[in-house]
């Protein structure tokens, strides 16, 4: 049968489904694909008066400028290190938290714990950064007061490059771990209870049951979420970084996004920052593909 | 959150640009011919002098920056009265200070332009960029014909005119013009109460200053008061343009010319980022930091927090242009102490301050009327109207003929600046007008005038503002400015905290060379040469 005719026939027959599909499709096209047209400013000397089409092409000029910039290596290293720490600490903790909550027997305790851990997710990052400043204040912050009573030297947490990543990642874990655990909890509740019962009868300890039933049960979820996370490696919480940044910790807190903000939005150098943004996205894209390949190669789960 | 930021990176700009660029092309074609038509038909209804400015009502759209001190612009008495007076109806599109720069850039990028920008802080680079593109129209011709007050000011203060003139000879935006010396300098305020308690006189050298701060620390043992604090979190861009840093640089005789960290001697411009004076200053600050004479939270301290500390009498010394929010019974002004190099300098702002306070776009169909509208504020009568409102209603004259705000404003519980900000636009700086000895008395209190007298002698005669760079080097200049400012800011911060080791200082100087400091200096030299031609 002619494929185009069969498509037409299926369109007529199932038009309700296609009508339903049309809206999300239109959303993707209008808000995700059409704007990509603007990516070309990275290769042009963008001038608002001439418009995107009228601006002259300059090839890779802005990419070169970025690669040769004084701060290039620092930006890349900071961005990669911060995202690495974010993944190393930020990714497994929600899994552990979900396993922990899952093991709790009393429903009341379980609910309370779950609520307490996910409520911080709803706080604005501005509030979280403000809390970090208040609690870690060198003279009046509760953490330093505690250190002082223990006879230790107070630490300038917010003003030292060495502490920036620790503070950034730990506040991130505090804020997001409970929320991220929800999806694992959902996956855990999907595991057949009879598996646990059988293991119990066979005399498996609690840790054994977690290791041999819970973790394999949610492994596909973990892998998919990990791949998705890899796709955003270079996108660290920009707002929080900016809020926590100052001239003393800039050595480790200056990342690609804050650089883009300072140069692109504040200095209106759109083409230059367009190039940096595109470079950033390309790295994300490449990492996503690599992670997916590895996942497909090592296990049966992958995005595509 | 991460998704959002990704879109923020390229998506935001790309999307805004893409969606608006399509419509921009068609708008532009439509606007160009009508602007010419408008001009000629406009000229008929325009009165060359006096009020109203126009015989038939004209409507304009202005984009404005709302300073924190401001109330709602549409409810401001002065603007409403001015509308009646001029016959020009202005619709104000107001954005708060925090995100005004972003908004402004997006308006330019999307070509969604108002008729004019007011209180807008359009930077030198932006003026040049959008001026040469034709988005902002040249104003010098309009000033000649329709701006008698500005013309007179520019004749009297040629360096102000030089500062706002682009290398191509055009003026693309108007500044705030400050002819009053006291409004241009940072006064050194010290806590007289603490001085008395410590039994000390005002320090005359930096060594004495150190001893004074040390004493301040002793007498405040066990409290959260600090001898000295710098609002480093507010010292963005070139950190030495911050009030406190500006004052400190002045003590070490480090001038601020052409809006940056450099001085002019015999027609030569020289940056002092690698000078021994700066090194000496940093050694001094490091000593203060180590002994906690300088608040160790300075790097997360912003101007609002510093002002709150001053207000609460919790700091021993501060630099400030005014005494707003300060108890002048406690804080007194003093002459700058001398460093081992001698010759301190009172780093004054340029006469042309707050560049880009007002600019007219190519969308404006009545540029003549708009120029007349704004020029009024650069004269005595108009600037008094802008700053004080209406006699008998919001201000009156005292026995000496000085202008005083009404009791209702003076006694406002939120503070006088906020009360004034409800009726007019000047509080918080950036409004296009002239600030002179006649119209600034109410805010330039006797305490400020006294402070000015103490530093009058060390104030430079000519102060140039940040120059407008030639288009050919503008982009490079702006990229270098960003890199150098950032590097200096971070290095200076580290020197203050960790000390100035000789090898670190050498390394710092070498990196400055690598960043092209000589070439950068040359940009300013070139601009200076063009002034002196």
PDB file of C-alpha atoms in Angstrom, chain A residues 47 49, chain B residues 28 108 111 113 126-138 168 172 360-363:
ATOM      1  CA  UNK A  47      23.480  44.574  15.586  1.00  0.00           C
ATOM      2  CA  UNK A  49      19.126  47.768  14.302  1.00  0.00           C
TER       3      UNK A  49
ATOM      4  CA  UNK B  28      11.754  50.362  10.979  1.00  0.00           C
ATOM      5  CA  UNK B 108      17.665  48.025  22.404  1.00  0.00           C
ATOM      6  CA  UNK B 111      14.343  47.504  18.779  1.00  0.00           C
ATOM      7  CA  UNK B 113      12.262  51.610  21.572  1.00  0.00           C
ATOM      8  CA  UNK B 126      26.110  51.927  24.778  1.00  0.00           C
ATOM      9  CA  UNK B 127      25.789  55.553  23.690  1.00  0.00           C
ATOM     10  CA  UNK B 128      28.429  55.021  21.088  1.00  0.00           C
ATOM     11  CA  UNK B 129      27.109  51.666  19.942  1.00  0.00           C
ATOM     12  CA  UNK B 130      23.495  52.729  19.617  1.00  0.00           C
ATOM     13  CA  UNK B 131      24.425  56.248  18.524  1.00  0.00           C
ATOM     14  CA  UNK B 132      26.513  55.131  15.577  1.00  0.00           C
ATOM     15  CA  UNK B 133      23.857  52.570  14.693  1.00  0.00           C
ATOM     16  CA  UNK B 134      21.361  55.391  14.516  1.00  0.00           C
ATOM     17  CA  UNK B 135      19.155  54.171  17.344  1.00  0.00           C
ATOM     18  CA  UNK B 136      19.996  57.193  19.483  1.00  0.00           C
ATOM     19  CA  UNK B 137      19.917  60.480  17.618  1.00  0.00           C
ATOM     20  CA  UNK B 138      22.661  63.134  17.838  1.00  0.00           C
ATOM     21  CA  UNK B 168      32.602  61.251  15.963  1.00  0.00           C
ATOM     22  CA  UNK B 172      24.144  61.003  21.997  1.00  0.00           C
ATOM     23  CA  UNK B 360      16.303  60.498  22.428  1.00  0.00           C
ATOM     24  CA  UNK B 361      15.721  57.593  20.037  1.00  0.00           C
ATOM     25  CA  UNK B 362      15.072  57.556  16.323  1.00  0.00           C
ATOM     26  CA  UNK B 363      11.450  56.567  17.051  1.00  0.00           C
TER      27      UNK B 363
END
